[in-house]
Structure formats: C-alpha cells, structure tokens
CSV table of C-alpha atoms and ligand atoms in Angstrom, one decimal:
chain,number,residue,atom,x,y,z
A,14,UNK,CA,-45.1,17.5,-20.7
A,15,UNK,CA,-48.5,17.2,-19.3
A,16,UNK,CA,-50.1,15.8,-22.5
A,17,UNK,CA,-53.8,15.5,-22.9
A,18,UNK,CA,-55.9,12.6,-21.7
A,19,UNK,CA,-57.2,12.0,-25.3
A,20,UNK,CA,-53.7,11.7,-26.7
A,21,UNK,CA,-52.4,9.5,-23.9
A,22,UNK,CA,-54.9,7.0,-24.6
A,23,UNK,CA,-53.6,6.1,-28.1
A,24,UNK,CA,-50.7,3.8,-28.5
A,25,UNK,CA,-47.8,4.4,-31.2
A,26,UNK,CA,-48.5,2.1,-34.2
A,27,UNK,CA,-47.3,-1.2,-33.7
A,28,UNK,CA,-46.3,-1.9,-37.3
A,29,UNK,CA,-43.8,0.9,-37.3
A,30,UNK,CA,-41.8,-0.7,-34.5
A,31,UNK,CA,-41.0,-3.8,-36.5
A,32,UNK,CA,-40.1,-1.8,-39.6
A,33,UNK,CA,-37.6,0.2,-37.6
A,34,UNK,CA,-35.7,-2.6,-36.4
A,35,UNK,CA,-36.0,-4.4,-39.8
A,36,UNK,CA,-34.2,-1.1,-41.4
A,37,UNK,CA,-31.6,-1.3,-38.5
A,38,UNK,CA,-30.8,-4.9,-39.3
A,39,UNK,CA,-30.5,-4.0,-43.1
A,40,UNK,CA,-28.3,-1.0,-42.3
A,41,UNK,CA,-26.1,-3.4,-40.6
A,42,UNK,CA,-25.8,-5.5,-43.8
A,43,UNK,CA,-28.5,-8.2,-42.9
A,44,UNK,CA,-30.5,-9.6,-45.9
A,45,UNK,CA,-33.9,-8.9,-44.3
A,46,UNK,CA,-37.1,-10.1,-46.1
A,47,UNK,CA,-39.9,-7.8,-45.5
A,48,UNK,CA,-43.1,-9.1,-45.5
A,49,UNK,CA,-44.3,-6.6,-43.0
A,50,UNK,CA,-45.4,-3.9,-45.6
A,51,UNK,CA,-48.8,-2.5,-46.3
A,52,UNK,CA,-48.3,-1.2,-49.8
A,53,UNK,CA,-48.0,-2.6,-53.1
A,54,UNK,CA,-44.5,-3.1,-54.3
A,55,UNK,CA,-45.1,-1.8,-57.8
A,56,UNK,CA,-44.1,1.8,-59.0
A,57,UNK,CA,-46.9,4.4,-59.7
A,58,UNK,CA,-48.0,4.0,-63.4
A,59,UNK,CA,-45.9,6.4,-65.8
A,60,UNK,CA,-49.1,8.0,-67.1
A,61,UNK,CA,-50.0,9.1,-63.5
A,62,UNK,CA,-46.4,10.4,-63.0
A,63,UNK,CA,-46.5,12.5,-66.2
A,64,UNK,CA,-49.8,14.3,-65.2
A,65,UNK,CA,-48.3,15.3,-62.0
A,66,UNK,CA,-45.3,16.8,-63.9
A,67,UNK,CA,-47.9,18.6,-66.3
A,68,UNK,CA,-49.7,20.0,-63.1
A,69,UNK,CA,-46.5,21.3,-61.9
A,70,UNK,CA,-45.5,22.8,-65.2
A,71,UNK,CA,-48.8,24.6,-65.5
A,72,UNK,CA,-48.7,26.0,-62.3
A,73,UNK,CA,-51.2,24.0,-60.4
A,74,UNK,CA,-49.2,24.6,-57.2
A,75,UNK,CA,-51.3,26.7,-55.2
A,76,UNK,CA,-54.2,26.1,-52.7
A,77,UNK,CA,-57.2,24.4,-53.9
A,78,UNK,CA,-60.7,24.3,-51.9
A,79,UNK,CA,-60.0,22.4,-48.9
A,80,UNK,CA,-62.0,19.3,-49.9
A,81,UNK,CA,-60.5,18.7,-53.3
A,82,UNK,CA,-60.8,20.3,-56.9
A,83,UNK,CA,-64.3,19.7,-58.6
A,84,UNK,CA,-62.9,17.7,-61.5
A,85,UNK,CA,-61.6,15.3,-59.1
A,86,UNK,CA,-64.7,15.1,-57.2
A,87,UNK,CA,-66.5,14.4,-60.4
A,88,UNK,CA,-64.2,11.7,-61.5
A,89,UNK,CA,-64.7,10.1,-58.0
A,90,UNK,CA,-68.4,10.3,-58.5
A,91,UNK,CA,-68.4,8.9,-61.9
A,92,UNK,CA,-66.0,5.9,-60.6
A,93,UNK,CA,-68.5,5.4,-57.9
A,94,UNK,CA,-71.4,5.1,-60.5
A,95,UNK,CA,-69.5,3.1,-62.8
A,96,UNK,CA,-67.9,0.6,-60.5
A,97,UNK,CA,-70.1,0.4,-57.3
A,98,UNK,CA,-73.4,1.7,-58.8
A,99,UNK,CA,-73.7,4.3,-56.3
A,100,UNK,CA,-75.1,7.9,-57.3
A,101,UNK,CA,-73.3,11.0,-55.5
A,102,UNK,CA,-73.0,14.3,-56.6
A,103,UNK,CA,-69.9,16.4,-55.9
A,104,UNK,CA,-71.4,17.8,-52.8
A,105,UNK,CA,-71.5,14.4,-51.4
A,106,UNK,CA,-67.6,13.8,-51.9
A,107,UNK,CA,-64.8,15.1,-50.1
A,108,UNK,CA,-61.1,14.7,-51.0
A,109,UNK,CA,-58.5,14.0,-47.8
A,110,UNK,CA,-54.6,13.4,-47.5
A,111,UNK,CA,-55.4,9.8,-47.9
A,112,UNK,CA,-58.1,7.2,-46.9
A,113,UNK,CA,-56.6,7.3,-43.1
A,114,UNK,CA,-57.1,11.2,-43.1
A,115,UNK,CA,-60.9,10.6,-44.4
A,116,UNK,CA,-61.6,8.2,-41.7
A,117,UNK,CA,-60.4,10.2,-39.0
A,118,UNK,CA,-62.2,13.2,-40.3
A,119,UNK,CA,-65.4,11.3,-40.4
A,120,UNK,CA,-65.1,9.8,-37.1
A,121,UNK,CA,-64.3,13.2,-35.7
A,122,UNK,CA,-67.2,14.7,-37.4
A,123,UNK,CA,-69.7,12.0,-36.1
A,124,UNK,CA,-68.8,11.1,-32.5
A,125,UNK,CA,-70.1,12.8,-29.3
A,126,UNK,CA,-68.1,11.9,-26.3
A,127,UNK,CA,-68.6,8.1,-25.4
A,128,UNK,CA,-70.3,7.1,-28.5
A,129,UNK,CA,-69.6,3.5,-29.1
A,130,UNK,CA,-68.2,2.6,-32.5
A,131,UNK,CA,-68.2,-1.2,-33.4
A,132,UNK,CA,-65.1,-2.6,-34.8
A,133,UNK,CA,-64.8,-6.4,-36.0
A,134,UNK,CA,-61.3,-7.7,-34.9
A,135,UNK,CA,-58.9,-8.5,-36.2
A,136,UNK,CA,-59.2,-5.0,-37.4
A,137,UNK,CA,-56.8,-2.4,-39.2
A,138,UNK,CA,-54.6,-0.8,-36.5
A,139,UNK,CA,-55.6,2.6,-36.8
A,140,UNK,CA,-59.4,2.2,-36.3
A,141,UNK,CA,-59.7,2.0,-32.4
A,142,UNK,CA,-57.0,4.6,-31.9
A,143,UNK,CA,-58.9,7.1,-34.4
A,144,UNK,CA,-62.0,6.3,-32.2
A,145,UNK,CA,-60.6,7.1,-29.1
A,146,UNK,CA,-59.0,10.3,-30.6
A,147,UNK,CA,-62.3,11.5,-31.5
A,148,UNK,CA,-63.8,10.7,-28.0
A,149,UNK,CA,-65.5,7.8,-29.0
A,150,UNK,CA,-65.3,4.1,-27.4
A,151,UNK,CA,-64.1,1.4,-29.6
A,152,UNK,CA,-66.3,-1.9,-29.0
A,153,UNK,CA,-64.5,-4.9,-30.3
A,154,UNK,CA,-66.5,-7.7,-32.2
A,155,UNK,CA,-64.2,-10.8,-32.3
A,156,UNK,CA,-64.3,-12.9,-35.3
A,157,UNK,CA,-62.6,-16.3,-35.9
A,158,UNK,CA,-61.5,-18.6,-38.6
A,159,UNK,CA,-64.7,-20.5,-38.2
A,160,UNK,CA,-66.8,-17.7,-39.7
A,161,UNK,CA,-64.0,-16.7,-42.3
A,162,UNK,CA,-62.9,-13.7,-40.0
A,163,UNK,CA,-66.3,-12.2,-41.0
A,164,UNK,CA,-68.9,-10.7,-38.2
A,165,UNK,CA,-72.2,-12.3,-38.5
A,166,UNK,CA,-75.6,-10.4,-38.5
A,167,UNK,CA,-76.7,-12.1,-35.1
A,168,UNK,CA,-73.4,-10.8,-33.5
A,169,UNK,CA,-73.6,-7.3,-34.9
A,170,UNK,CA,-77.4,-7.1,-33.8
A,171,UNK,CA,-76.2,-8.2,-30.3
A,172,UNK,CA,-73.7,-5.6,-29.9
A,173,UNK,CA,-75.7,-2.8,-30.7
A,174,UNK,CA,-76.7,-0.5,-27.7
A,175,UNK,CA,-78.5,2.9,-27.5
A,176,UNK,CA,-75.0,4.4,-27.3
A,177,UNK,CA,-73.8,2.7,-30.7
A,178,UNK,CA,-73.2,5.2,-33.5
A,179,UNK,CA,-71.2,3.6,-36.1
A,180,UNK,CA,-70.1,0.1,-37.3
A,181,UNK,CA,-66.8,0.0,-39.2
A,182,UNK,CA,-66.9,-2.6,-42.1
A,183,UNK,CA,-63.6,-3.0,-43.9
A,184,UNK,CA,-64.1,-5.4,-46.9
A,185,UNK,CA,-61.5,-6.8,-48.5
A,186,UNK,CA,-60.2,-6.7,-44.8
A,187,UNK,CA,-56.6,-5.8,-43.6
A,188,UNK,CA,-55.2,-8.0,-41.8
A,189,UNK,CA,-57.3,-11.1,-42.5
A,190,UNK,CA,-58.0,-10.6,-46.5
A,191,UNK,CA,-61.7,-11.4,-45.7
A,192,UNK,CA,-64.2,-10.4,-48.4
A,193,UNK,CA,-68.0,-10.2,-47.4
A,194,UNK,CA,-70.1,-11.8,-50.0
A,195,UNK,CA,-73.2,-10.0,-51.2
A,196,UNK,CA,-75.6,-12.3,-49.3
A,197,UNK,CA,-74.0,-11.4,-46.1
A,198,UNK,CA,-73.6,-7.8,-46.5
A,199,UNK,CA,-77.2,-7.6,-47.3
A,200,UNK,CA,-78.1,-9.2,-43.9
A,201,UNK,CA,-75.7,-6.7,-42.0
A,202,UNK,CA,-77.2,-4.1,-44.0
A,203,UNK,CA,-80.7,-5.0,-42.8
A,204,UNK,CA,-79.6,-4.9,-39.0
A,205,UNK,CA,-78.0,-1.6,-39.5
A,206,UNK,CA,-81.0,-0.2,-41.4
A,207,UNK,CA,-83.4,-1.4,-38.7
A,208,UNK,CA,-81.3,0.0,-36.0
A,209,UNK,CA,-80.1,3.4,-37.5
A,210,UNK,CA,-76.4,2.8,-37.0
A,211,UNK,CA,-74.3,4.4,-39.3
A,212,UNK,CA,-71.6,2.4,-41.4
A,213,UNK,CA,-68.1,3.7,-42.4
A,214,UNK,CA,-67.2,1.4,-45.2
A,215,UNK,CA,-63.2,1.2,-45.7
A,216,UNK,CA,-63.2,0.0,-49.3
A,217,UNK,CA,-59.5,0.8,-50.1
A,218,UNK,CA,-58.8,-2.7,-51.3
A,219,UNK,CA,-61.8,-3.0,-53.2
A,220,UNK,CA,-59.8,-4.1,-56.1
A,221,UNK,CA,-57.6,-6.8,-54.8
A,222,UNK,CA,-60.1,-9.4,-55.0
A,223,UNK,CA,-59.3,-13.0,-56.3
A,224,UNK,CA,-62.2,-14.7,-57.9
A,225,UNK,CA,-64.9,-13.0,-55.8
A,226,UNK,CA,-66.9,-9.7,-55.8
A,227,UNK,CA,-66.4,-6.6,-54.3
A,228,UNK,CA,-69.7,-5.0,-53.2
A,229,UNK,CA,-70.4,-1.8,-51.4
A,230,UNK,CA,-72.8,-1.9,-48.6
A,231,UNK,CA,-73.9,1.3,-49.5
A,232,UNK,CA,-75.7,-0.1,-52.4
A,233,UNK,CA,-78.3,-1.9,-50.4
A,234,UNK,CA,-81.9,-0.3,-49.9
A,235,UNK,CA,-81.7,2.6,-47.1
A,236,UNK,CA,-78.0,2.1,-46.7
A,237,UNK,CA,-76.9,5.2,-48.8
A,238,UNK,CA,-78.1,7.5,-46.3
A,239,UNK,CA,-76.3,5.6,-43.3
A,240,UNK,CA,-73.1,5.0,-45.2
A,241,UNK,CA,-70.0,6.7,-45.7
A,242,UNK,CA,-68.0,5.1,-48.3
A,243,UNK,CA,-64.0,5.7,-47.8
A,244,UNK,CA,-61.6,4.8,-50.4
A,245,UNK,CA,-58.7,6.1,-52.1
A,246,UNK,CA,-55.8,5.8,-54.8
A,247,UNK,CA,-53.0,4.5,-52.5
A,248,UNK,CA,-53.5,0.8,-52.8
A,249,UNK,CA,-55.2,0.6,-56.0
A,250,UNK,CA,-52.8,2.6,-58.0
A,251,UNK,CA,-49.5,2.3,-56.1
A,252,UNK,CA,-49.7,5.7,-54.8
A,253,UNK,CA,-49.3,5.3,-51.0
A,254,UNK,CA,-46.8,8.4,-50.9
A,255,UNK,CA,-49.2,10.8,-52.7
A,256,UNK,CA,-51.7,11.1,-50.0
A,257,UNK,CA,-55.1,11.1,-51.8
A,258,UNK,CA,-58.4,9.5,-50.3
A,259,UNK,CA,-61.9,10.4,-50.2
A,260,UNK,CA,-65.1,10.1,-48.4
A,261,UNK,CA,-68.4,9.8,-50.1
A,262,UNK,CA,-71.7,10.3,-47.9
A,263,UNK,CA,-74.7,12.4,-46.8
A,264,UNK,CA,-74.1,16.1,-47.8
A,265,UNK,CA,-74.2,17.3,-44.3
A,266,UNK,CA,-71.4,14.9,-43.2
A,267,UNK,CA,-69.2,15.8,-46.1
A,268,UNK,CA,-69.8,19.7,-45.3
A,269,UNK,CA,-68.6,18.9,-42.0
A,270,UNK,CA,-65.5,16.9,-42.9
A,271,UNK,CA,-64.6,19.9,-45.5
A,272,UNK,CA,-65.1,22.3,-42.4
A,273,UNK,CA,-62.7,20.3,-40.3
A,274,UNK,CA,-60.1,20.4,-43.2
A,275,UNK,CA,-60.7,24.0,-43.7
A,276,UNK,CA,-59.3,24.5,-40.2
A,277,UNK,CA,-56.7,21.8,-40.0
A,278,UNK,CA,-54.8,20.4,-43.1
A,279,UNK,CA,-56.5,22.7,-45.9
A,280,UNK,CA,-56.4,20.8,-49.3
A,281,UNK,CA,-54.7,17.7,-50.1
A,282,UNK,CA,-51.7,18.5,-52.3
A,283,UNK,CA,-52.6,20.2,-55.5
A,284,UNK,CA,-50.3,18.0,-57.6
A,285,UNK,CA,-51.2,14.8,-56.1
A,286,UNK,CA,-54.9,15.7,-56.8
A,287,UNK,CA,-53.9,16.1,-60.5
A,288,UNK,CA,-52.2,13.0,-60.4
A,289,UNK,CA,-55.3,11.3,-58.7
A,290,UNK,CA,-57.7,12.6,-61.4
A,291,UNK,CA,-55.4,10.8,-64.0
A,292,UNK,CA,-55.3,7.6,-61.9
A,293,UNK,CA,-59.2,7.6,-62.1
A,294,UNK,CA,-59.8,8.7,-65.6
A,295,UNK,CA,-56.9,7.0,-67.4
A,296,UNK,CA,-56.0,3.6,-68.3
A,297,UNK,CA,-56.6,0.9,-65.7
A,298,UNK,CA,-54.4,-2.0,-67.1
A,299,UNK,CA,-51.9,-1.5,-64.5
A,300,UNK,CA,-54.6,-2.6,-62.0
A,301,UNK,CA,-55.2,-5.9,-63.7
A,302,UNK,CA,-51.8,-6.8,-64.0
A,303,UNK,CA,-51.1,-6.1,-60.1
A,304,UNK,CA,-54.0,-8.0,-59.1
A,305,UNK,CA,-52.9,-11.0,-61.5
A,306,UNK,CA,-49.7,-10.9,-59.8
A,307,UNK,CA,-51.0,-10.6,-56.1
A,308,UNK,CA,-53.3,-13.8,-56.7
A,309,UNK,CA,-50.1,-15.9,-57.8
A,310,UNK,CA,-48.3,-14.7,-54.7
A,311,UNK,CA,-51.3,-15.4,-52.6
A,312,UNK,CA,-51.5,-18.9,-53.9
A,313,UNK,CA,-47.8,-19.3,-53.5
A,314,UNK,CA,-47.6,-18.3,-49.7
A,315,UNK,CA,-50.9,-20.1,-49.0
A,316,UNK,CA,-49.4,-23.5,-50.3
A,317,UNK,CA,-46.2,-22.9,-48.3
A,318,UNK,CA,-47.9,-21.9,-45.2
A,319,UNK,CA,-50.0,-25.1,-45.5
A,320,UNK,CA,-47.0,-27.4,-46.1
A,321,UNK,CA,-45.7,-26.0,-42.8
A,322,UNK,CA,-48.8,-26.5,-40.9
A,323,UNK,CA,-50.0,-22.8,-40.8
A,324,UNK,CA,-53.3,-22.7,-41.7
A,325,UNK,CA,-56.0,-19.9,-42.3
A,326,UNK,CA,-59.4,-19.3,-44.1
A,327,UNK,CA,-58.3,-18.6,-47.9
A,328,UNK,CA,-58.0,-14.9,-48.1
A,329,UNK,CA,-59.9,-13.6,-51.0
A,330,UNK,CA,-58.7,-10.3,-51.1
A,331,UNK,CA,-56.3,-7.3,-49.9
A,332,UNK,CA,-52.7,-8.6,-50.0
A,333,UNK,CA,-52.3,-10.2,-46.5
A,334,UNK,CA,-52.4,-13.6,-45.1
A,335,UNK,CA,-53.3,-14.2,-41.5
A,336,UNK,CA,-52.4,-17.5,-40.2
A,337,UNK,CA,-52.6,-18.8,-36.6
A,338,UNK,CA,-49.5,-19.2,-35.0
A,339,UNK,CA,-50.5,-20.0,-31.3
A,340,UNK,CA,-49.8,-23.9,-31.7
A,341,UNK,CA,-46.0,-22.8,-32.0
A,342,UNK,CA,-46.1,-20.8,-28.8
A,343,UNK,CA,-43.4,-22.3,-26.4
A,344,UNK,CA,-42.2,-21.1,-22.9
A,345,UNK,CA,-39.6,-19.0,-25.1
A,346,UNK,CA,-42.2,-17.8,-27.7
A,347,UNK,CA,-45.5,-17.0,-25.6
A,348,UNK,CA,-47.3,-14.6,-27.8
A,349,UNK,CA,-47.3,-13.0,-31.6
A,350,UNK,CA,-45.0,-10.1,-30.7
A,351,UNK,CA,-42.2,-12.2,-29.2
A,352,UNK,CA,-42.9,-14.7,-32.2
A,353,UNK,CA,-42.3,-11.9,-34.8
A,354,UNK,CA,-39.4,-10.5,-33.0
A,355,UNK,CA,-37.4,-13.8,-32.8
A,356,UNK,CA,-38.4,-14.3,-36.3
A,357,UNK,CA,-36.7,-11.1,-37.4
A,358,UNK,CA,-33.8,-11.6,-35.2
A,359,UNK,CA,-33.0,-15.1,-36.0
A,360,UNK,CA,-34.0,-15.4,-39.8
A,361,UNK,CA,-34.3,-11.8,-40.7
A,362,UNK,CA,-38.0,-11.9,-41.9
A,363,UNK,CA,-40.1,-9.1,-40.9
A,364,UNK,CA,-43.9,-9.7,-40.4
A,365,UNK,CA,-46.6,-8.0,-38.2
A,366,UNK,CA,-47.8,-9.5,-34.8
A,367,UNK,CA,-51.4,-10.5,-34.8
A,368,UNK,CA,-51.5,-8.4,-31.6
A,369,UNK,CA,-51.3,-5.2,-33.5
A,370,UNK,CA,-54.7,-6.2,-35.1
A,371,UNK,CA,-56.3,-7.4,-31.8
A,372,UNK,CA,-55.6,-10.9,-32.1
A,373,UNK,CA,-52.2,-12.3,-30.6
A,374,UNK,CA,-52.9,-15.8,-31.8
A,375,UNK,CA,-51.9,-14.8,-35.3
A,376,UNK,CA,-49.3,-13.2,-37.6
A,377,UNK,CA,-49.7,-11.0,-40.6
A,378,UNK,CA,-47.7,-11.8,-43.7
A,379,UNK,CA,-47.9,-9.2,-46.6
A,380,UNK,CA,-47.3,-10.8,-50.0
A,381,UNK,CA,-46.5,-7.4,-51.4
A,382,UNK,CA,-43.3,-8.8,-52.3
A,383,UNK,CA,-41.4,-10.3,-55.2
A,384,UNK,CA,-41.9,-14.0,-55.8
A,385,UNK,CA,-38.2,-14.6,-55.1
A,386,UNK,CA,-38.5,-12.5,-51.6
A,387,UNK,CA,-41.6,-14.6,-50.7
A,388,UNK,CA,-39.8,-18.2,-51.5
A,389,UNK,CA,-36.7,-17.1,-49.5
A,390,UNK,CA,-39.0,-15.9,-46.5
A,391,UNK,CA,-41.2,-18.9,-46.7
A,392,UNK,CA,-37.9,-21.1,-46.6
A,393,UNK,CA,-36.7,-19.0,-43.6
A,394,UNK,CA,-40.2,-19.3,-41.6
A,395,UNK,CA,-40.2,-22.9,-42.2
A,396,UNK,CA,-36.5,-23.6,-40.7
A,397,UNK,CA,-37.7,-20.9,-37.7
A,398,UNK,CA,-40.6,-23.1,-36.9
A,399,UNK,CA,-38.8,-26.3,-37.2
A,400,UNK,CA,-36.2,-24.9,-34.6
A,401,UNK,CA,-39.1,-23.9,-32.3
A,402,UNK,CA,-40.6,-27.4,-32.3
A,403,UNK,CA,-38.1,-29.2,-30.1
A,404,UNK,CA,-39.3,-27.1,-27.1
A,405,UNK,CA,-42.9,-27.4,-28.0
B,517,PLP,N1,-57.6,1.4,-44.5
B,517,PLP,C1,-57.0,0.4,-44.6
B,517,PLP,C2,-57.8,-0.7,-44.4
B,517,PLP,C3,-55.6,0.3,-44.8
B,517,PLP,O1,-55.0,-0.8,-44.5
B,517,PLP,C4,-55.0,1.4,-44.9
B,517,PLP,C5,-53.5,1.7,-45.2
B,517,PLP,O2,-52.8,0.6,-45.0
B,517,PLP,C6,-55.8,2.8,-45.1
B,517,PLP,C7,-57.0,2.7,-44.9
B,517,PLP,C8,-55.1,4.0,-45.4
B,517,PLP,O3,-54.9,4.2,-46.7
B,517,PLP,P1,-54.2,5.6,-47.1
B,517,PLP,O4,-52.9,5.5,-47.6
B,517,PLP,O5,-55.1,6.1,-48.2
B,517,PLP,O6,-54.1,6.6,-45.9
C-alpha cells in the first residue's frame, strides 16, 4: 500500500517486541520473569469493579458526551483542587480513552506543521511518535545521571527557538523515575512563562513517589494558562485496561480536544467512566498500600543492582529503574537492544532496552512484579553479567 508520509515516520512500539518474544518463550514452557511491564501488578480495587457492575445493571451502556460525563469531570476538578491545588471548571476538563489518548489529542489540537516540541530524554516511547503524527518536530533534550536525569532551566532556555510550541514534562518520569523538586520546577516555569511556551505536564505517576513530593508545574504563577495537565486512573488505581485518562487546561484547547473526540473516538467507555468516578471519589487506601509495596521493591532492586555494579541516581518515583549498562558492552553485546535480547534468550528475563527511550546506554527494569520474581530476576541478571565479563 502507498501509506501516508506521516504514518511512515513513526516506528512500532519497541516495548511490544520484547513482550511478544517473552510471551512466545513462556508459551514454549520457559519460566520467564517479566520486568518489562508498564503497569501495576495489582488488581483493580473491588469497590471500583463493583461500581462498574452497577453501571451496567442500571443501563449506563449508551453514548455519553464525547469528552465525558459531567459527574466525572466534576470529580476530576475536585481531585485537582484537593491534591494539586489547581482550580479548574468542568469546561476545562476533557476525559479521554487513557492518558495516551489525551496526550495525542492535545498535541493534535496544538501543533501546526513543523512546530517544535521539546522532549527531555530519556523519554516515554510515545511522545516523539505522537508529535510526528501531529505534524510537529520532536526536539530531544538529553539528560544524564549527573543531573539526576532532569533537564536544567539553562538547557530548556537554550533549546527554545521561535518555532518552539510545547515542552513535555513527565515527572515522575518513565523510564528514569526522576521527580523534579519544587525549586527546579519553579525555575523551569519561569523560563516557559518568559518565553510563552506551552507545557504538557504528564502526571500519570504522581502517586508513585517515595519520600519526595509531587508538585504540578501548573501551580506556579503564570503557568495555568500555558499548561495542560494530563493524568488518568490507569496507574494510580491499577486500571490500565479500563482506558480512562484526562486533560485539564485552557477552555479553548479543551473544547478543541472535545471536537477531535466528537469526530474520532466519541466518548470513552461509559462503564469505565463510572468506574473512574468511584476511583476518584471512593476510598483511597489501595494507593497507599501499593505505593508502600513499590517502595520496598525499589529498595530491593536498587540494592541488588548496586551489588552487581549497575548504578543509577536513586529513582524517587514511578516504578522503573534505569541503570547504565554500557560498561558491560562487548563485541557480542554492543547496544541495549542486543543486551535485552540476550538477557531474555539466555536467562528468560524480560526488560526494555534504553534505546526505546532515547538512551542506548541504559536498561529499563520495571519493579511492578512480585518480590519473589524480582529476587529471581536479579539473580539471573547477576549470572548474565558474570557470563559477559570474560569478553570484557
Ligand atoms: N504517560 C506515561 C509516562 C506512561 O508511562 C503511560 C503508560 O505507560 C501513559 C502516559 C499512558 O497511560 P494510559 O494507560 O492512561 O493511556
């Protein structure tokens, strides 16, 4: 087929390739430890599931407004006020089929052909592809261990050109786990306000912070008008399959996102919207239990990695660790992709190559797995590295 130029610019999701191979190996009877996953290994809390059943029983099974039901938007406004100190009206909120959908629609609504979008790397795999699909140009701002994988205000300012339209901020970050402290966000905000650059703030991991505070960049002076806050229920409430995310931002942008949904997906699933309403307004205890467990696992994996000589700045958020592996590269293992492939083939441990996130010297390990799996996975990784060393 003669596919469009736009679609030929984007690559398949690199994370899916590894999971497909891991599934194949598992089907063939191998005991695969999956440390590649991007979702909590907890079940959706019962109260949320129950409300979905009630929604079905009561007949909430028809079209809703394309950008979501009013009660859910109201609950999102209350959440943003209560937890992020941000005041939005329901007209400033659009509910979509997952945060990924919200991000795409926001970019699609904002970008003209060749508008530049600043993306700090390592980045979440979908940002550059969604920018390209929307006609924009991703401009990558590389960050390193030295700055805790966080972009500096100087770096941001230097990268801004007359064509810069949007800066994508992801704190806590997938894949590095970096969380921007308030003092740094304030400085980034100052640059964005002075230069009039919009900010897409992806806050889907906001609850997954360990001993630090999550602050929304929209809360700084002058930023609310420039920022779209994107969040959802996928990670916070272990609801990745339910597909509910949302964007909160200036009214005209949200109206544009709603128009896009009017003519593309229509509403996110009516039943999931009722489940998300319960998630946001019901008991929040499951979050605390999940976060406590994740903190324990993070500490365990970090310790094991350090014992193996794999180092990285302590990830204060999300559920990923992003150690440097380039010191183990040999003539046989020359990059993060071959490293991950071999680790999977030899030791049946699935991880994601740093290349997928714009950094070929690293490896992403997800600790959304049981302690037993993590212990096993770390032991196998240690053995794998030991076998690599003779060539090194
Ligand atoms: N943003 C980041 C940084 C993510 O890691 C993910 C999922 O992995 C998403 C957004 C998408 O979340 P959702 O399931 O709500 O579409």
